[in-house]
């Protein structure tokens, strides 16, 4: 049974989420404050975390940062704010997805199921067909350790940044729309905001491009999407 941690200080919302997820066959714990949630996330084993951003004692951004450093599991942010800067900041710290209040619990459960399914598929494929390295124009991807090197200097990527880069590198010179990339990397067909892709492309460029404002690897094809140039 998959274990899910809900870190949410609005207990009415947390209990509704818990009831629906348990009905879906998941084991669910709830933490009502940031410090308690962070402690549970780091000391116990969970398969996914639903993380509210505005929390007492320790906010969701700090929790996301610390958990991502220690765990490679899906993190779904929940925010009451609609400003893009809050979403960009959370995604930049390593969150996999976000959902804005108010939302339907059915949508939340669907996203949880999609993220867990995709995570299981990726880890299963990784165990079944381990490959060694992928090299493209100064970029070296060690697929066994999930490490990335640019001109032999290691760059640290979040899980989704790595997945996005690997996908683009495995399909060089091919153009993908934001919708294509969102569906393939996040596995949520028409359920989310494809602006997430723009954020991740920007973060990748900051890490792998010599000059992110004039990218040599990940090119924007205006009005169409992105491609990895070789």
PDB file of N, CA, C and O in Angstrom, residues 93-120:
ATOM      1  N   UNK A  93      12.397  24.727  -6.486  1.00  0.00           N
ATOM      2  CA  UNK A  93      12.955  24.014  -5.330  1.00  0.00           C
ATOM      3  C   UNK A  93      12.800  22.501  -5.454  1.00  0.00           C
ATOM      4  O   UNK A  93      13.258  21.767  -4.591  1.00  0.00           O
ATOM      5  N   UNK A  94      12.137  22.056  -6.517  1.00  0.00           N
ATOM      6  CA  UNK A  94      12.072  20.620  -6.754  1.00  0.00           C
ATOM      7  C   UNK A  94      10.702  19.984  -6.669  1.00  0.00           C
ATOM      8  O   UNK A  94      10.581  18.763  -6.782  1.00  0.00           O
ATOM      9  N   UNK A  95       9.642  20.791  -6.479  1.00  0.00           N
ATOM     10  CA  UNK A  95       8.302  20.218  -6.487  1.00  0.00           C
ATOM     11  C   UNK A  95       7.993  19.688  -7.891  1.00  0.00           C
ATOM     12  O   UNK A  95       8.483  20.214  -8.890  1.00  0.00           O
ATOM     13  N   UNK A  96       7.175  18.642  -7.963  1.00  0.00           N
ATOM     14  CA  UNK A  96       6.861  18.035  -9.252  1.00  0.00           C
ATOM     15  C   UNK A  96       5.638  18.649  -9.914  1.00  0.00           C
ATOM     16  O   UNK A  96       5.485  18.587 -11.133  1.00  0.00           O
ATOM     17  N   UNK A  97       4.753  19.226  -9.116  1.00  0.00           N
ATOM     18  CA  UNK A  97       3.503  19.733  -9.666  1.00  0.00           C
ATOM     19  C   UNK A  97       2.878  20.657  -8.626  1.00  0.00           C
ATOM     20  O   UNK A  97       3.315  20.689  -7.467  1.00  0.00           O
ATOM     21  N   UNK A  98       1.868  21.415  -9.025  1.00  0.00           N
ATOM     22  CA  UNK A  98       1.157  22.254  -8.068  1.00  0.00           C
ATOM     23  C   UNK A  98      -0.329  22.262  -8.394  1.00  0.00           C
ATOM     24  O   UNK A  98      -0.739  22.008  -9.537  1.00  0.00           O
ATOM     25  N   UNK A  99      -1.131  22.546  -7.401  1.00  0.00           N
ATOM     26  CA  UNK A  99      -2.572  22.673  -7.569  1.00  0.00           C
ATOM     27  C   UNK A  99      -3.010  23.860  -6.722  1.00  0.00           C
ATOM     28  O   UNK A  99      -2.516  24.057  -5.615  1.00  0.00           O
ATOM     29  N   UNK A 100      -3.892  24.679  -7.267  1.00  0.00           N
ATOM     30  CA  UNK A 100      -4.285  25.925  -6.619  1.00  0.00           C
ATOM     31  C   UNK A 100      -5.656  25.785  -5.958  1.00  0.00           C
ATOM     32  O   UNK A 100      -6.597  25.284  -6.574  1.00  0.00           O
ATOM     33  N   UNK A 101      -5.737  26.220  -4.694  1.00  0.00           N
ATOM     34  CA  UNK A 101      -7.018  26.232  -3.995  1.00  0.00           C
ATOM     35  C   UNK A 101      -7.917  27.308  -4.594  1.00  0.00           C
ATOM     36  O   UNK A 101      -7.441  28.379  -4.963  1.00  0.00           O
ATOM     37  N   UNK A 102      -9.232  27.085  -4.651  1.00  0.00           N
ATOM     38  CA  UNK A 102      -9.924  25.829  -4.317  1.00  0.00           C
ATOM     39  C   UNK A 102      -9.814  24.829  -5.473  1.00  0.00           C
ATOM     40  O   UNK A 102      -9.727  25.227  -6.625  1.00  0.00           O
ATOM     41  N   UNK A 103      -9.794  23.563  -5.142  1.00  0.00           N
ATOM     42  CA  UNK A 103      -9.710  22.521  -6.163  1.00  0.00           C
ATOM     43  C   UNK A 103     -10.646  21.390  -5.775  1.00  0.00           C
ATOM     44  O   UNK A 103     -11.062  21.263  -4.629  1.00  0.00           O
ATOM     45  N   UNK A 104     -10.986  20.558  -6.753  1.00  0.00           N
ATOM     46  CA  UNK A 104     -11.818  19.399  -6.456  1.00  0.00           C
ATOM     47  C   UNK A 104     -10.936  18.285  -5.908  1.00  0.00           C
ATOM     48  O   UNK A 104      -9.804  18.096  -6.378  1.00  0.00           O
ATOM     49  N   UNK A 105     -11.443  17.583  -4.915  1.00  0.00           N
ATOM     50  CA  UNK A 105     -10.662  16.484  -4.344  1.00  0.00           C
ATOM     51  C   UNK A 105     -10.458  15.390  -5.384  1.00  0.00           C
ATOM     52  O   UNK A 105      -9.442  14.697  -5.386  1.00  0.00           O
ATOM     53  N   UNK A 106     -11.409  15.264  -6.290  1.00  0.00           N
ATOM     54  CA  UNK A 106     -11.258  14.279  -7.361  1.00  0.00           C
ATOM     55  C   UNK A 106     -10.061  14.568  -8.232  1.00  0.00           C
ATOM     56  O   UNK A 106      -9.336  13.650  -8.639  1.00  0.00           O
ATOM     57  N   UNK A 107      -9.815  15.850  -8.524  1.00  0.00           N
ATOM     58  CA  UNK A 107      -8.639  16.217  -9.307  1.00  0.00           C
ATOM     59  C   UNK A 107      -7.364  15.913  -8.530  1.00  0.00           C
ATOM     60  O   UNK A 107      -6.384  15.412  -9.092  1.00  0.00           O
ATOM     61  N   UNK A 108      -7.367  16.191  -7.237  1.00  0.00           N
ATOM     62  CA  UNK A 108      -6.200  15.902  -6.411  1.00  0.00           C
ATOM     63  C   UNK A 108      -5.881  14.415  -6.440  1.00  0.00           C
ATOM     64  O   UNK A 108      -4.724  14.012  -6.633  1.00  0.00           O
ATOM     65  N   UNK A 109      -6.891  13.583  -6.254  1.00  0.00           N
ATOM     66  CA  UNK A 109      -6.674  12.129  -6.254  1.00  0.00           C
ATOM     67  C   UNK A 109      -6.157  11.673  -7.610  1.00  0.00           C
ATOM     68  O   UNK A 109      -5.258  10.828  -7.699  1.00  0.00           O
ATOM     69  N   UNK A 110      -6.690  12.251  -8.693  1.00  0.00           N
ATOM     70  CA  UNK A 110      -6.240  11.875 -10.032  1.00  0.00           C
ATOM     71  C   UNK A 110      -4.771  12.238 -10.239  1.00  0.00           C
ATOM     72  O   UNK A 110      -4.002  11.477 -10.824  1.00  0.00           O
ATOM     73  N   UNK A 111      -4.378  13.380  -9.735  1.00  0.00           N
ATOM     74  CA  UNK A 111      -2.975  13.786  -9.882  1.00  0.00           C
ATOM     75  C   UNK A 111      -2.062  12.903  -9.051  1.00  0.00           C
ATOM     76  O   UNK A 111      -0.966  12.535  -9.482  1.00  0.00           O
ATOM     77  N   UNK A 112      -2.494  12.579  -7.851  1.00  0.00           N
ATOM     78  CA  UNK A 112      -1.713  11.672  -7.005  1.00  0.00           C
ATOM     79  C   UNK A 112      -1.516  10.342  -7.721  1.00  0.00           C
ATOM     80  O   UNK A 112      -0.396   9.804  -7.792  1.00  0.00           O
ATOM     81  N   UNK A 113      -2.589   9.807  -8.262  1.00  0.00           N
ATOM     82  CA  UNK A 113      -2.515   8.512  -8.957  1.00  0.00           C
ATOM     83  C   UNK A 113      -1.578   8.597 -10.159  1.00  0.00           C
ATOM     84  O   UNK A 113      -0.764   7.687 -10.397  1.00  0.00           O
ATOM     85  N   UNK A 114      -1.665   9.687 -10.918  1.00  0.00           N
ATOM     86  CA  UNK A 114      -0.822   9.841 -12.103  1.00  0.00           C
ATOM     87  C   UNK A 114       0.651   9.943 -11.734  1.00  0.00           C
ATOM     88  O   UNK A 114       1.511   9.329 -12.370  1.00  0.00           O
ATOM     89  N   UNK A 115       0.960  10.719 -10.696  1.00  0.00           N
ATOM     90  CA  UNK A 115       2.364  10.871 -10.288  1.00  0.00           C
ATOM     91  C   UNK A 115       2.933   9.558  -9.755  1.00  0.00           C
ATOM     92  O   UNK A 115       4.077   9.205 -10.061  1.00  0.00           O
ATOM     93  N   UNK A 116       2.169   8.856  -8.947  1.00  0.00           N
ATOM     94  CA  UNK A 116       2.649   7.583  -8.415  1.00  0.00           C
ATOM     95  C   UNK A 116       2.842   6.563  -9.528  1.00  0.00           C
ATOM     96  O   UNK A 116       3.818   5.807  -9.528  1.00  0.00           O
ATOM     97  N   UNK A 117       1.910   6.542 -10.479  1.00  0.00           N
ATOM     98  CA  UNK A 117       2.015   5.603 -11.592  1.00  0.00           C
ATOM     99  C   UNK A 117       3.252   5.895 -12.434  1.00  0.00           C
ATOM    100  O   UNK A 117       4.006   4.984 -12.800  1.00  0.00           O
ATOM    101  N   UNK A 118       3.483   7.173 -12.709  1.00  0.00           N
ATOM    102  CA  UNK A 118       4.643   7.527 -13.514  1.00  0.00           C
ATOM    103  C   UNK A 118       5.941   7.240 -12.764  1.00  0.00           C
ATOM    104  O   UNK A 118       6.906   6.728 -13.345  1.00  0.00           O
ATOM    105  N   UNK A 119       5.974   7.530 -11.490  1.00  0.00           N
ATOM    106  CA  UNK A 119       7.176   7.274 -10.697  1.00  0.00           C
ATOM    107  C   UNK A 119       7.482   5.776 -10.675  1.00  0.00           C
ATOM    108  O   UNK A 119       8.632   5.361 -10.845  1.00  0.00           O
ATOM    109  N   UNK A 120       6.449   4.949 -10.487  1.00  0.00           N
ATOM    110  CA  UNK A 120       6.646   3.499 -10.487  1.00  0.00           C
ATOM    111  C   UNK A 120       7.159   3.016 -11.844  1.00  0.00           C
ATOM    112  O   UNK A 120       8.037   2.153 -11.921  1.00  0.00           O
TER     113      UNK A 120
END
